[in-house]
Coordinates of C-alpha atoms in Angstrom, one line a residue:
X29 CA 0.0 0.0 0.0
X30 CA 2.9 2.4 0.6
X31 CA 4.3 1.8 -2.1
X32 CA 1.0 2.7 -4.0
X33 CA 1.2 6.0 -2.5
X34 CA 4.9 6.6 -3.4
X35 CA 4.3 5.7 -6.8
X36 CA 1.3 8.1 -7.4
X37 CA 3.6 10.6 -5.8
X38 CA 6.8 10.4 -7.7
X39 CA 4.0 10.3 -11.1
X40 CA 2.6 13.3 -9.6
X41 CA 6.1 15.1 -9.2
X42 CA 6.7 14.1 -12.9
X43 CA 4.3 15.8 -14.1
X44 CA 4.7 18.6 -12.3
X45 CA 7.9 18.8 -13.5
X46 CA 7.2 18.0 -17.0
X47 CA 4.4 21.1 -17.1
X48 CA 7.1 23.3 -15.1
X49 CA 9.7 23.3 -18.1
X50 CA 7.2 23.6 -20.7
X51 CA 5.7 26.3 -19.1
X52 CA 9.3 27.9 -18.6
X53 CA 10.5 27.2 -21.8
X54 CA 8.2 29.6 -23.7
X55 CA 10.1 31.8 -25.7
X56 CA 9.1 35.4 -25.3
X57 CA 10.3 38.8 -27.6
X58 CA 11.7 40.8 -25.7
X59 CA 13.8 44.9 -25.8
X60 CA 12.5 46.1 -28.8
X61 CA 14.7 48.7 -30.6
X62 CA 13.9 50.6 -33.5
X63 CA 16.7 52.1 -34.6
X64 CA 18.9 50.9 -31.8
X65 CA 16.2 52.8 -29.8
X66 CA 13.4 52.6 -27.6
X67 CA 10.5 54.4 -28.6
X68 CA 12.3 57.2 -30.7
X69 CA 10.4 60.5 -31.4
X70 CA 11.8 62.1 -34.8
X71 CA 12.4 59.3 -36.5
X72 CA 14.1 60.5 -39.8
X73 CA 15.1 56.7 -41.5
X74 CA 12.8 56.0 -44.0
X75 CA 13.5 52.8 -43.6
X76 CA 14.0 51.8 -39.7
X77 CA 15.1 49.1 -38.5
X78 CA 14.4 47.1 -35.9
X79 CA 15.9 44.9 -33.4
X80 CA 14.8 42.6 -30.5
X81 CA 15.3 40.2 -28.2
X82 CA 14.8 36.2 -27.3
X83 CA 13.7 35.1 -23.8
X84 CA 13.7 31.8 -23.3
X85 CA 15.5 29.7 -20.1
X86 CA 15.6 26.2 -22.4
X87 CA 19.1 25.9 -23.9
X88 CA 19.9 25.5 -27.5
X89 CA 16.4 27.6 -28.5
X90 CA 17.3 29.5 -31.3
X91 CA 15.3 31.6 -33.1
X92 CA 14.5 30.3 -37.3
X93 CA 11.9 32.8 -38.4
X94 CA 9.8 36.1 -37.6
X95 CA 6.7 37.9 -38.4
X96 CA 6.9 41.6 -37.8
X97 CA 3.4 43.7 -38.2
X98 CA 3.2 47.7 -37.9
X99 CA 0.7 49.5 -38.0
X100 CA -0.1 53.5 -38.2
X101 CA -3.1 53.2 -35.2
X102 CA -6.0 52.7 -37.6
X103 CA -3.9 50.5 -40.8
X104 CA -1.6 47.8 -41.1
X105 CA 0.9 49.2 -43.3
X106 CA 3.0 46.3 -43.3
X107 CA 2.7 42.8 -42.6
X108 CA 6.0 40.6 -42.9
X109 CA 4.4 37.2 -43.2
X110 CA 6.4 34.7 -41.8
X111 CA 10.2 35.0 -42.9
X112 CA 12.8 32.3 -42.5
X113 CA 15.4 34.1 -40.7
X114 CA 17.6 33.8 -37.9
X115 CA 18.3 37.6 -38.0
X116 CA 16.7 39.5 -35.1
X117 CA 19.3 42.8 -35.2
X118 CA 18.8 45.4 -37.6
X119 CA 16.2 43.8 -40.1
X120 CA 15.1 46.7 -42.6
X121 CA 11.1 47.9 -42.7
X122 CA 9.7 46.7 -45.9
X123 CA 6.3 48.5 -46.2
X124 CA 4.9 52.1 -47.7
X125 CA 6.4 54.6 -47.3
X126 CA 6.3 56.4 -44.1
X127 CA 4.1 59.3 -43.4
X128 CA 5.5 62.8 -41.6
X129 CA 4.3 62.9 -37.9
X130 CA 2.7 59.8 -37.8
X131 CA 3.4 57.4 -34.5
X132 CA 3.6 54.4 -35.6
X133 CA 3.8 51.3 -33.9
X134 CA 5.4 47.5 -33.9
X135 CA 5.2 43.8 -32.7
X136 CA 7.2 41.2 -33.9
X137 CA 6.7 37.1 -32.9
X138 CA 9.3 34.5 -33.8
X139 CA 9.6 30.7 -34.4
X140 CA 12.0 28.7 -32.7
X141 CA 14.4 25.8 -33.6
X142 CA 11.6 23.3 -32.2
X143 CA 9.0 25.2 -34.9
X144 CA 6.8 26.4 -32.2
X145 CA 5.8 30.1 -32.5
X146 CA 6.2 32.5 -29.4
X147 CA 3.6 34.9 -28.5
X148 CA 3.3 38.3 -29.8
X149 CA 5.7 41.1 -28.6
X150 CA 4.2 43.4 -26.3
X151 CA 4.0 46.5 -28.9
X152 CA 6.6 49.5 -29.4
X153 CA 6.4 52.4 -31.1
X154 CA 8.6 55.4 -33.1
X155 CA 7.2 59.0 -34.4
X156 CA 8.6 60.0 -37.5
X157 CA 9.9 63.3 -38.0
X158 CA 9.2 65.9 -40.9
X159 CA 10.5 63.5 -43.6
X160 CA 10.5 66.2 -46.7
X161 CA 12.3 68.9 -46.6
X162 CA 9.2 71.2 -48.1
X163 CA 7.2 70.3 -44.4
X164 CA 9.9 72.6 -42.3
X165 CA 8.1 75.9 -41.9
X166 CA 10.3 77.1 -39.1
X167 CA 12.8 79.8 -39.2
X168 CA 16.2 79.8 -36.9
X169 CA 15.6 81.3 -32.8
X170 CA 17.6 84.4 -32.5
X171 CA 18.5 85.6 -29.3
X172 CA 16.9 89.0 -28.1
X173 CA 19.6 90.7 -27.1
X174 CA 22.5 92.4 -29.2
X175 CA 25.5 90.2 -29.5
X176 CA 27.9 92.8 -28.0
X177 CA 26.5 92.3 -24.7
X178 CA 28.3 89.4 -23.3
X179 CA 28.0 89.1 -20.0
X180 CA 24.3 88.3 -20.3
X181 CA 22.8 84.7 -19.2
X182 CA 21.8 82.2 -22.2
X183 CA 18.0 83.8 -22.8
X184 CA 15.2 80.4 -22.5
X185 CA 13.6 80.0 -25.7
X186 CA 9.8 79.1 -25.2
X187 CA 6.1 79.7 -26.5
X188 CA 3.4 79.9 -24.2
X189 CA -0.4 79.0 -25.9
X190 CA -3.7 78.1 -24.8
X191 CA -6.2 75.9 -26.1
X192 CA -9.8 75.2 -25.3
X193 CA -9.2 71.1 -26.6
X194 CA -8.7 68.4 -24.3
X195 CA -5.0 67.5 -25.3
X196 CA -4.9 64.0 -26.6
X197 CA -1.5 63.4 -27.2
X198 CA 1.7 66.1 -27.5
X199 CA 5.0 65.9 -28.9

């Protein structure tokens, strides 16, 4: 009869163990760069690119595909598909062309060496910049004071404004 209990046990333990390690082993995506940055604002590359990184305490997982998807908030403006690749550092946007001003944002999920796929990235994100060189309306800040005064204090440059909108989002 003991020995009836220590068997169901040491089953029991197995298969804890077993569901332990698979539950560990999930790959995960993890630090994703665009640009060899995290969230950048005034993105400029027309073509980013972006980097990331594998999670996973198994040994020997190697990553042997990804799927990267970004969208613009509202449209996917590019989709990857599935790409054999073992490349997760620097791999080049492919879709339209970027849009001025536009936050746009990124997810990427790979497939391991075992062919099981991990789970979506949790999502990043990069603004682009004024892309074309016709969108710059600005003109150069000046200082207000004469440059023969030199003992004066570096002057802050700022513009104060008001608005009667609930601000959604500022950059």
């Amino acid at each position: 009869n003991i020995l009836l209990v220590m068997k169901k046990q040491i089953h029991f333990i197995f298969i804890l163990l077993l569901f332990i390690t698979n539950v560990n082993g999930q790959t995960k995506v993890d630090s994703l760069l665009t640009e060899n940055r995290k969230n950048p604002i005034g993105l400029d590359a027309m073509q980013p690119r972006f980097t990331w990184q594998l999670i996973n305490t198994g040994r020997n997982i190697t990553q042997t595909a990804y799927e990267i998807n970004v969208n613009d908030g509202k449209n996917k403006v590019w989709q990857s598909g599935k790409v054999i690749s073992d490349s997760s550092v620097h791999v080049v946007y492919k879709g339209t062309a970027l849009q001025s001003g536009i936050r746009y944002t990124w997810q990427v999920r790979i497939w391991d060496n075992t062919g099981k796929p991990s789970a979506w990235s949790a999502p990043a994100f990069f603004y682009t910049a004024l892309l074309n060189s016709s969108e710059w309306k600005a003109k150069w800040i000046a200082p207000g004071y004469s440059e023969d005064t030199i003992m004066r204090p570096s002057p802050m440059f700022r513009k104060e404004f008001t608005t009667n909108k609930k601000i959604k989002s500022a950059v």
